[in-house]
XYZ file of C-alpha atoms in Angstrom:
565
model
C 68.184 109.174 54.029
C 65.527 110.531 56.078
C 64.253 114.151 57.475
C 61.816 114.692 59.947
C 60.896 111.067 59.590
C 60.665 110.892 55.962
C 62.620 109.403 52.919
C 64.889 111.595 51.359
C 66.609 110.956 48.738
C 70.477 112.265 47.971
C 72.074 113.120 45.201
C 74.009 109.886 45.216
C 70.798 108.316 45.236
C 68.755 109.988 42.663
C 69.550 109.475 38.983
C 69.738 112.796 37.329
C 67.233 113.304 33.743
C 67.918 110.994 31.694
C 70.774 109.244 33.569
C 69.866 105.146 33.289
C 69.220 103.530 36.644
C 72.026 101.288 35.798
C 74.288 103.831 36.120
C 72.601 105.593 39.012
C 72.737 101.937 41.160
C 76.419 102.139 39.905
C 77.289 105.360 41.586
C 75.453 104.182 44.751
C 77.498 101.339 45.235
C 80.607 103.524 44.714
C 79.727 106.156 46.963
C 79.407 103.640 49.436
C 82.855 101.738 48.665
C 84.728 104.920 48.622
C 83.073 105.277 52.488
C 83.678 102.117 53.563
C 87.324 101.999 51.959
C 88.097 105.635 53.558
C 86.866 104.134 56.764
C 89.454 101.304 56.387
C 92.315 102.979 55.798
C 91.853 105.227 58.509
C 91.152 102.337 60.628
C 94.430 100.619 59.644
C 96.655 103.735 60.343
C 95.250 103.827 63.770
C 95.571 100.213 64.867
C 98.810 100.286 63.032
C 100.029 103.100 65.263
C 98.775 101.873 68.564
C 99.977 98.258 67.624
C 103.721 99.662 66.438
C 103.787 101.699 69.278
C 101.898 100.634 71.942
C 100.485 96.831 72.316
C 104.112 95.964 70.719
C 106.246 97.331 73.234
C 103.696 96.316 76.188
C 103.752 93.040 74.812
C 107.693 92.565 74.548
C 108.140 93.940 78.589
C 105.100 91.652 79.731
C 106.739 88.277 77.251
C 110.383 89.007 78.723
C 108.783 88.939 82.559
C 106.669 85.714 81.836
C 109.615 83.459 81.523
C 109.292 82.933 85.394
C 108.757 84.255 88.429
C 105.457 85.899 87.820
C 103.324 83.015 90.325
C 105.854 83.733 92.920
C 105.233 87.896 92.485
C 101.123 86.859 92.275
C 101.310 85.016 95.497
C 103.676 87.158 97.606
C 101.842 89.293 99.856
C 103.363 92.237 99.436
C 102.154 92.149 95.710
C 98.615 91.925 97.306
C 99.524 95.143 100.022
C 100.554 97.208 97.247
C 96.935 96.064 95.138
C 95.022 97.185 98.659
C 97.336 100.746 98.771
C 96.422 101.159 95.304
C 92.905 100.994 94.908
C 92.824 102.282 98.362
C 94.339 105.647 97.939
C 92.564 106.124 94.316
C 89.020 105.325 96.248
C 89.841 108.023 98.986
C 91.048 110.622 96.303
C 87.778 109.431 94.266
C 85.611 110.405 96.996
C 87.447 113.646 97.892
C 87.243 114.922 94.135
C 83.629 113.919 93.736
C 82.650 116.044 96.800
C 84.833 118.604 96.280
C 83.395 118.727 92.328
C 79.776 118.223 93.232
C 79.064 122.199 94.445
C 81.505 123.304 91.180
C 79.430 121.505 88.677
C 76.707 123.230 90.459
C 78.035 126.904 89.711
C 78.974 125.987 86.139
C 75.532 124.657 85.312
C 73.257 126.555 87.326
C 74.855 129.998 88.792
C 74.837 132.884 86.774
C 77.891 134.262 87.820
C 80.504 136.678 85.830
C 83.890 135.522 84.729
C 82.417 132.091 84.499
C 84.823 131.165 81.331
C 88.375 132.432 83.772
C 86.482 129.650 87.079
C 86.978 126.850 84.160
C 89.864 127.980 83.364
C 90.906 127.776 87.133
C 89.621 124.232 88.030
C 91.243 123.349 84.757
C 94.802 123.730 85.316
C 95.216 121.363 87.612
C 93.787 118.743 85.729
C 96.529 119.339 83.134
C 99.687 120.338 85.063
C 102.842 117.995 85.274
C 102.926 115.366 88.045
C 105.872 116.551 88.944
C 105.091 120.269 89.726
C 101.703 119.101 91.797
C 104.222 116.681 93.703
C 106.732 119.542 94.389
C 103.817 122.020 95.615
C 102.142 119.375 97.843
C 105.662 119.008 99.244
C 105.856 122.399 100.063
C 102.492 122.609 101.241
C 102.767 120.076 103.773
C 106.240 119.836 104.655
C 106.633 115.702 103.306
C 110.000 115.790 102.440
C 110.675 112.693 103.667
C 107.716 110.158 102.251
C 107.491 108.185 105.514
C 104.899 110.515 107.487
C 101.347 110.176 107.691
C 101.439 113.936 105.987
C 102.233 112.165 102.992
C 100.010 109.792 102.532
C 96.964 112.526 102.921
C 99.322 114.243 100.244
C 98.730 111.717 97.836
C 95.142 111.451 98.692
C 94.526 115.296 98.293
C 97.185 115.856 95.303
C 95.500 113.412 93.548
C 91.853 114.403 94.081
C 93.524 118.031 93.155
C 94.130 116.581 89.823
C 90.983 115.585 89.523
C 88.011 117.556 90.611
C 87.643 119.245 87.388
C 86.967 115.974 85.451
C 84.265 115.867 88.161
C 83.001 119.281 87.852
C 83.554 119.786 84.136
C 81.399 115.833 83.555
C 78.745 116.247 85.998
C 77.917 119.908 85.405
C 77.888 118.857 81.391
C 74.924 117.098 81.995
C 73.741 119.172 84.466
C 73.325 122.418 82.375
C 71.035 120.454 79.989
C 68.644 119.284 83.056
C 65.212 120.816 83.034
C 64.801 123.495 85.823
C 61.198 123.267 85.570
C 61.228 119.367 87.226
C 63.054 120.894 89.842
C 60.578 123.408 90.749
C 57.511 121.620 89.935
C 59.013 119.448 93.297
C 59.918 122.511 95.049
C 56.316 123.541 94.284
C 54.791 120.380 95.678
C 56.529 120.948 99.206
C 59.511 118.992 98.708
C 62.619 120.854 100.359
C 66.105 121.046 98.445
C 67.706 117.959 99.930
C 64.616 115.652 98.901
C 64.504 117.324 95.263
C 68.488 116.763 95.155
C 67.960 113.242 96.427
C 64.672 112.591 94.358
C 64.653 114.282 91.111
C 68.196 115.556 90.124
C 70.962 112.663 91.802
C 69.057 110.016 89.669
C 68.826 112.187 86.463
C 73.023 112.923 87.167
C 73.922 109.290 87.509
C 74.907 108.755 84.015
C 77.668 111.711 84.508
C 78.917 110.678 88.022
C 79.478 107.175 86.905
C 81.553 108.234 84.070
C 83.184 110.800 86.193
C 84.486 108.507 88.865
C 85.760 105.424 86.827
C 87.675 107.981 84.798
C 89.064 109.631 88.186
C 89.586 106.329 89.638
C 91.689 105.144 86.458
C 93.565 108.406 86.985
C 94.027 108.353 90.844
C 94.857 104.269 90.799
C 97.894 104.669 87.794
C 99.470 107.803 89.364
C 103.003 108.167 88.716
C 104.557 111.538 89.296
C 102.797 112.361 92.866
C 102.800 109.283 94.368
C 106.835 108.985 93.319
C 107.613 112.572 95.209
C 105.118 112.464 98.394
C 105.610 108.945 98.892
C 109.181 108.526 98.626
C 110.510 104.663 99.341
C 107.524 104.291 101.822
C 104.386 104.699 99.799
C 104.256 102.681 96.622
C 101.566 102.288 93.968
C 101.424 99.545 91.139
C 103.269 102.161 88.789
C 105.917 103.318 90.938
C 106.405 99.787 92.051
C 106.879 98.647 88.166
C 109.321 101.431 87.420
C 111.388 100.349 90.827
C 111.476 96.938 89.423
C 112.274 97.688 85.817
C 114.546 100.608 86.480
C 116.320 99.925 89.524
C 116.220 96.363 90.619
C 115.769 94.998 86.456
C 112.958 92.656 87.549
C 111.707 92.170 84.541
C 108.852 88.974 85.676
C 107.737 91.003 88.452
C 107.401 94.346 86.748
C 105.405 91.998 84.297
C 103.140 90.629 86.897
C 102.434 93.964 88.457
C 102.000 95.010 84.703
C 99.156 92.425 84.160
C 97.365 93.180 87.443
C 97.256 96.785 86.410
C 96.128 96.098 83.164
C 92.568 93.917 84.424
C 91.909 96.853 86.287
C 92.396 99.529 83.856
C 90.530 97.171 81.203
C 87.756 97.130 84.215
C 87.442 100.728 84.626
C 87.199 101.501 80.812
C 84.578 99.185 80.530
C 82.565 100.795 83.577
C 83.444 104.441 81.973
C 82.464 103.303 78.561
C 78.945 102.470 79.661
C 78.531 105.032 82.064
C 79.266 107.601 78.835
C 76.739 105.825 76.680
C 74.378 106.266 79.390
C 75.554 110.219 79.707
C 75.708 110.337 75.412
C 71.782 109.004 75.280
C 70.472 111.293 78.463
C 71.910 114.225 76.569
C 70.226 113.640 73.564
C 66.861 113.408 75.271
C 67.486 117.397 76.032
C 68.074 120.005 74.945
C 71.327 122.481 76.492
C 68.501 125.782 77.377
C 70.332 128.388 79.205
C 68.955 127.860 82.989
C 71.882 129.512 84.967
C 70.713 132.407 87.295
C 71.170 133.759 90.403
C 71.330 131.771 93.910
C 68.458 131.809 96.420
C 68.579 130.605 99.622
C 70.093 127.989 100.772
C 72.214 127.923 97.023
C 74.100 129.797 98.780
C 75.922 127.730 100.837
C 76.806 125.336 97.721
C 78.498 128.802 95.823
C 80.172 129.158 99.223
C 81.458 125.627 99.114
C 82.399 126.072 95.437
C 84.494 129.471 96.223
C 86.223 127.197 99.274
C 87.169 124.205 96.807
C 88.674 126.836 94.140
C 90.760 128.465 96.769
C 92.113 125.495 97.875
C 92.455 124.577 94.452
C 94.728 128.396 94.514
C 96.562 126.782 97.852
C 98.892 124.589 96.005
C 99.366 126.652 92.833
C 100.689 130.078 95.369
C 102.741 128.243 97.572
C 104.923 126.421 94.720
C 105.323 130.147 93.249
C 106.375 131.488 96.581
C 108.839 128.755 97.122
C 110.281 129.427 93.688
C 111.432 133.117 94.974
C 112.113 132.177 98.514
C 115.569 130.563 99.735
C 116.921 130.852 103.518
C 118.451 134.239 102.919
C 115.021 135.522 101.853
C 113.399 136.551 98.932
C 115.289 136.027 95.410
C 115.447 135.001 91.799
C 118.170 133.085 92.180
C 116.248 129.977 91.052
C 115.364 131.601 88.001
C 118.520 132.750 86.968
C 119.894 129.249 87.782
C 118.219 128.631 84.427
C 120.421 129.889 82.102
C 123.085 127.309 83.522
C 123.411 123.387 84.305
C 122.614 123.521 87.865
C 125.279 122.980 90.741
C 127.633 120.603 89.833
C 126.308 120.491 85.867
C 123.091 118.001 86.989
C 122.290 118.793 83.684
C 123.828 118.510 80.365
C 122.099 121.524 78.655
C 120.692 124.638 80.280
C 117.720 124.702 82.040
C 115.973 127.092 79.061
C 117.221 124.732 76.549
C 115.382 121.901 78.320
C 111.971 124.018 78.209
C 112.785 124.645 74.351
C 113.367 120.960 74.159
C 109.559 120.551 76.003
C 108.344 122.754 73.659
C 109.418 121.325 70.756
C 108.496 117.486 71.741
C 104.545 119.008 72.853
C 104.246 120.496 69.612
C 105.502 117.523 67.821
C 102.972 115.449 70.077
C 100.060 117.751 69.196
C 100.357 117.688 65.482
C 100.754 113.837 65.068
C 97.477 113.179 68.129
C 95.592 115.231 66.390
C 96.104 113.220 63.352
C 95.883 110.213 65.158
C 92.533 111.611 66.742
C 90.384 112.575 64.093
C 91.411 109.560 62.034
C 90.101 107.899 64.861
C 86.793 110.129 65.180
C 86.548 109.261 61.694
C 86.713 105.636 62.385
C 84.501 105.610 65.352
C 81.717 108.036 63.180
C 81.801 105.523 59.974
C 81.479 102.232 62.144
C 77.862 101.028 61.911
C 78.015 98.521 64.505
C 78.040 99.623 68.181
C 80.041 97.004 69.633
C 82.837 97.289 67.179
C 82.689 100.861 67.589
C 83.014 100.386 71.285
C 86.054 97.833 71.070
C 87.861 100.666 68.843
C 87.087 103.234 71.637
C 88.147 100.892 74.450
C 91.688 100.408 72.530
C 92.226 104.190 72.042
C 91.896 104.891 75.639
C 93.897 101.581 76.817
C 97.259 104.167 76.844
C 95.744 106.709 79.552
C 96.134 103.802 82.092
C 98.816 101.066 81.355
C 101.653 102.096 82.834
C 104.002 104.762 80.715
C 106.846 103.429 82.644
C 106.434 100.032 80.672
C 105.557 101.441 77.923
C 109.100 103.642 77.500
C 110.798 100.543 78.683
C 109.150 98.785 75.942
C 110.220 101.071 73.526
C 113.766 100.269 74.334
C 113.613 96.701 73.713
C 111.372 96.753 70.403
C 112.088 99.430 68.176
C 115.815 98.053 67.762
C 114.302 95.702 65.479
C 112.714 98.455 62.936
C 114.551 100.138 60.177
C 116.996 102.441 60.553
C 117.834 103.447 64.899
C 114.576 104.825 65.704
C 115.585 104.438 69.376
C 117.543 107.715 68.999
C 115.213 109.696 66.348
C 113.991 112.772 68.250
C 110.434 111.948 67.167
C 110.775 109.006 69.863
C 109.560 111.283 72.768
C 106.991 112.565 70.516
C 105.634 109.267 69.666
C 105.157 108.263 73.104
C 103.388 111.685 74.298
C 101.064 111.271 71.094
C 99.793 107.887 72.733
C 98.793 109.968 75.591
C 97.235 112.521 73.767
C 95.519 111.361 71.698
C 92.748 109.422 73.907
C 91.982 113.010 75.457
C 91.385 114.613 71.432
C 89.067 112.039 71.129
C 87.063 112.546 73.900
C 87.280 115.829 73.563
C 86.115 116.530 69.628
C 84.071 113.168 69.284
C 81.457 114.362 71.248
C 80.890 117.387 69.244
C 80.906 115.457 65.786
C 78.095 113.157 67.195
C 75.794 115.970 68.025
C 75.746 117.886 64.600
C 72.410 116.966 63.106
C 73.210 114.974 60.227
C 70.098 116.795 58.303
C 72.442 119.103 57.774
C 74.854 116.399 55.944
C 71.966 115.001 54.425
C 70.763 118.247 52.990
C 74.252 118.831 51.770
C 74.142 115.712 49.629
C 70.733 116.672 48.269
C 72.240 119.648 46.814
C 74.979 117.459 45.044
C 77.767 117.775 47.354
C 80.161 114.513 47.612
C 80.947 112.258 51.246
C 84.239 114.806 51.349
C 82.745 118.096 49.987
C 80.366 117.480 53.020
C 82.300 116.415 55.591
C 84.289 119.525 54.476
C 81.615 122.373 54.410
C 79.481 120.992 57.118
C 81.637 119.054 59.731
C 84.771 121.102 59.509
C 83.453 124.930 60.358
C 81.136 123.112 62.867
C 84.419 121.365 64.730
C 86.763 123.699 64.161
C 86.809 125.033 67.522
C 86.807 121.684 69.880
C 89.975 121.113 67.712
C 91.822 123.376 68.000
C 90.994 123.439 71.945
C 91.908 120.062 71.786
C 94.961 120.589 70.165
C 95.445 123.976 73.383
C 94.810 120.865 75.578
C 96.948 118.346 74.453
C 99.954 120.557 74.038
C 99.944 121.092 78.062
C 99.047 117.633 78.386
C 102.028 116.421 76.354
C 104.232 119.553 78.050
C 104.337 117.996 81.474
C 104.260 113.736 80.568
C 106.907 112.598 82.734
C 106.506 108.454 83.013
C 107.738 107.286 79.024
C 110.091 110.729 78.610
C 111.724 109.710 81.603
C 112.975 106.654 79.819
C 112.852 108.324 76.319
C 114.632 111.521 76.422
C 118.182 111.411 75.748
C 120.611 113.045 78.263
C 121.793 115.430 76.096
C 118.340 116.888 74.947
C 115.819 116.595 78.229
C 112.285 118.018 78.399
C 111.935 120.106 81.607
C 109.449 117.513 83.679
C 112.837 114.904 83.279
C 115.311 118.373 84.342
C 113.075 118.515 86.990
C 113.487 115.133 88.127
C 117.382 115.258 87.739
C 117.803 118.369 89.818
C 115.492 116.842 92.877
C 117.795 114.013 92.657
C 121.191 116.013 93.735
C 121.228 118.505 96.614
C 121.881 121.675 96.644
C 120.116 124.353 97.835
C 121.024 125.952 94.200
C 119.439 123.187 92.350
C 116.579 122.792 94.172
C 115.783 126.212 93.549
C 115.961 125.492 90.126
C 114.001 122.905 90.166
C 110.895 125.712 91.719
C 111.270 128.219 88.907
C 111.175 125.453 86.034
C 107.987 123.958 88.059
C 106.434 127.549 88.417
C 107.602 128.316 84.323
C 106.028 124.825 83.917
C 102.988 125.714 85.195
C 102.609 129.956 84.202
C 102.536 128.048 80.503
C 100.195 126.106 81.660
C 97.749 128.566 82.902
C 98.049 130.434 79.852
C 97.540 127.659 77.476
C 94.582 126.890 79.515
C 92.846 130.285 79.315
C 93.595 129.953 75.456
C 91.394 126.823 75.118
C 88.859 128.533 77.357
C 88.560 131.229 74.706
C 87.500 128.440 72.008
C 85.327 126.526 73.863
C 82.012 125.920 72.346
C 78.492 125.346 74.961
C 78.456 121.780 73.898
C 82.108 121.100 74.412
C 81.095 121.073 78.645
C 79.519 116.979 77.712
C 83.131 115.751 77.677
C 85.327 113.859 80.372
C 88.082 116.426 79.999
């Protein structure tokens, strides 16, 4: 071990007086079998889970599709239109989020401003609220009702970058708050003007943060499901909603495979680009320290806090018109939405109540949360004990594989594998859970990993000096240090898991929905009544949201802004 340079010897390396070196090299090699065999089995619970539950089920949908037919879907061009929509629409929402994020990474890292904790809070929400609910507002907001209209293709563009500007702003302003001021202003001081000392000294210092930022919000924006399915209606298709029209509807089970594959390269591609562009963020970060360099604007700063306050109202846009639409029907203002709840909807659209569907939600999230956070610091665990970089990296690159293969073919999946384990897990209510956790858990990871990796390990290693074992020191040192990204993380993934819509869609059982798939139903019937209904459970949807949001904000830790989420 080593402090400050220097050789240090533990306790599990020192022999006690009068202990024989024998037995001293003895307990070495112990110590270090008991790490390496903790490391293991946390390893193989991991890759058990992901392979039981994730590459199996992938693997089944994309083996029953390759039978035949898949060169015929590769070669048709309407396979290739659908690539060019995709990657299209995700670039334009890309660039929209990145300049709309740019001036709020600004304000988090450099403005002293109050109430700074209730803005992340803001540009937070949407990040985590259900696909369906931003669908339903942009609808409102725009008037796309019926998904042919140009309207609703800049719907998808801006609902999409509305998802993501706070990956942007949250990212790029992580790195930005640990920047030295003092470069800045030794340009400044040498006549350069704000645009050349943007341009010169901070842009190339930031590049580390904006690459990770936009191959996450490109992954994001290219394997949308839930907006793209509401604004777009039959005319606008994506990859995903193309793969759940084949597998759902028309039970094309080689084209939804070949669709399947292309959107795998390019998910595979994108994790790769985000996995370097965060080692790149990870080392820059450790180079400096996180001083406190916020203050007041001058000059032209401004006009980017002006730009900032413009991006979070329009971030408000959205989020007020779906809760005035939830109290407003063609007779005026009422609650008849709301009290719609307590029934089945017009015509019983519903099996159970539209409260016992948001208990249902509630129940599933918190059944998610438990077993990703599980999932997640086994993982963290994994990733911390692996010596080797490139192994670590391949774990990594595995863990975040679920946030962008389609859900769709994973719930799918699910139906076709899990007939062949013990018992009829197909209709355990742990099912839904299962599949929410594989979302989930990713987002822990990034979330609490980066906090784990920045606690000095002199601290560990002056733990062991004083006699403490692997556990007693990942317990008194790691633990209180952690304790609050995890239990964010846990605030986090409980919304996250709240509002997944692609696998529950397949998953959830008629009789017991989750209020994202009673959502879904009650757009699918009309009625004035039910679509009513379908307002107040997005606005309850998204009030529980909010508030989950603020909750996390309250346990945030400084260091927590270095994350992608």
């Amino acid at each position: 071990m080593a402090i400050f340079g220097r050789a240090v010897p533990s306790s599990a390396d020192t022999p006690r007086p009068g202990e024989p070196r024998n037995r001293w090299a003895g307990k070495r090699r112990t110590a270090r079998w008991g790490r390496s065999a903790a490391t293991v089995a946390a390893a193989t619970i991991v890759l058990g889970f992901l392979g039981l539950f994730f590459a199996w089920p992938v693997a089944a949908i994309i083996g029953l599709g390759l039978g035949g037919g898949v060169s015929e879907t590769l070669t048709n061009v309407r396979t290739w239109d659908l690539v060019a929509f995709t990657l299209g629409q995700a670039a334009a929402s890309t660039a929209l989020a990145l300049v709309a994020g740019m001036p709020l990474a600004y304000v988090l890292a450099r403005v002293a401003v109050p109430g700074k904790a209730l803005l992340r809070a803001v540009i937070t929400v949407p990040f985590v609220l259900p696909t369906l609910v931003v669908g339903m507002a942009f609808r409102t907001l725009l008037g796309t009702g019926d998904g042919g209209s140009t309207s609703a293709l800049f719907g998808i563009v801006l609902a999409n970058a509305f998802f993501n500007v706070s990956v942007v702003a949250r990212t790029v302003g992580g790195l930005w708050t640990h920047l030295d001021r003092r470069t800045e202003d030794a340009a400044r001081s040498l006549g350069a003007c704000g645009l050349r000392v943007f341009t010169a000294v901070t842009l190339p210092a930031l590049r580390p943060a904006l690459g990770s930022a936009v191959a996450v919000v490109f992954l994001f924006c290219s394997t949308s499901f839930g907006v793209v399915l509401v604004l777009g209606g039959g005319t606008y298709r994506t990859l995903e909603t193309e793969i759940y029209l084949r597998t759902v509807r028309l039970l094309d089970l080689s084209g939804a495979a070949a669709l399947s594959l292309l959107q795998l390269a390019a998910v595979v591609a994108a994790l790769v680009i985000a996995a370097v562009a965060r080692r790149r963020r990870e080392t820059a970060l450790q180079l400096r320290s996180a001083d406190d360099t916020a203050r007041r604007p001058r000059g032209a700063e401004w006009f980017v806090v002006s730009a900032a306050g413009m991006v979070v109202l329009g971030l408000l846009v959205p989020i007020a018109g779906l809760l005035i639409r939830s109290v407003s029907t063609r007779d005026g203002w009422s609650l008849a939405g709301y009290r719609a709840l307590s029934g089945t909807g017009s015509g019983a659209v519903l099996e159970v109540s539209g409260w016992e569907a948001a208990w249902n939600s509630l129940r599933t999230a918190a059944d998610a949360t438990w077993m990703s956070l599980l999932l997640g610091l086994l993982a963290i665990a994994v990733l911390v004990g692996i010596r080797r970089r490139a192994a670590a990296e391949v774990v990594d690159a595995a863990l975040m594989l679920p946030l962008g293969v389609s859900a769709v073919t994973v719930g799918f999946g699910y139906l076709v594998t899990l007939q062949f384990l013990p018992g009829d897990v197909r209709t355990s209510p742990l099912l839904v859970p299962f599949a929410q956790a594989l979302v989930v858990t990713p987002l822990v990871v990034r979330m609490v990993l980066p906090v784990v990796r920045a606690i000095d390990d002199r601290l560990r290693q002056a733990a062991a000096t004083l006699g403490a074992s692997p556990w007693r020191v990942r317990w008194e040192i790691d633990v209180p240090l952690a304790a609050r990204s995890v239990l964010a993380a846990a605030g986090f993934g409980f919304v996250v898991a709240l509002g997944e819509f692609g696998a529950t869609s397949f998953l959830a059982r008629p009789e017991a929905p989750t209020l994202p798939v009673a959502i879904a139903r009650l757009l699918a019937r009309p009625g004035e009544l039910n679509l009513q209904m379908a307002y107040a459970a997005c606005a309850l949807l998204m009030l529980v949201t909010a508030l989950a949001v603020l909750a996390v904000e309250r346990l945030r830790v400084r260091t927590e802004t270095v994350g992608e989420f």
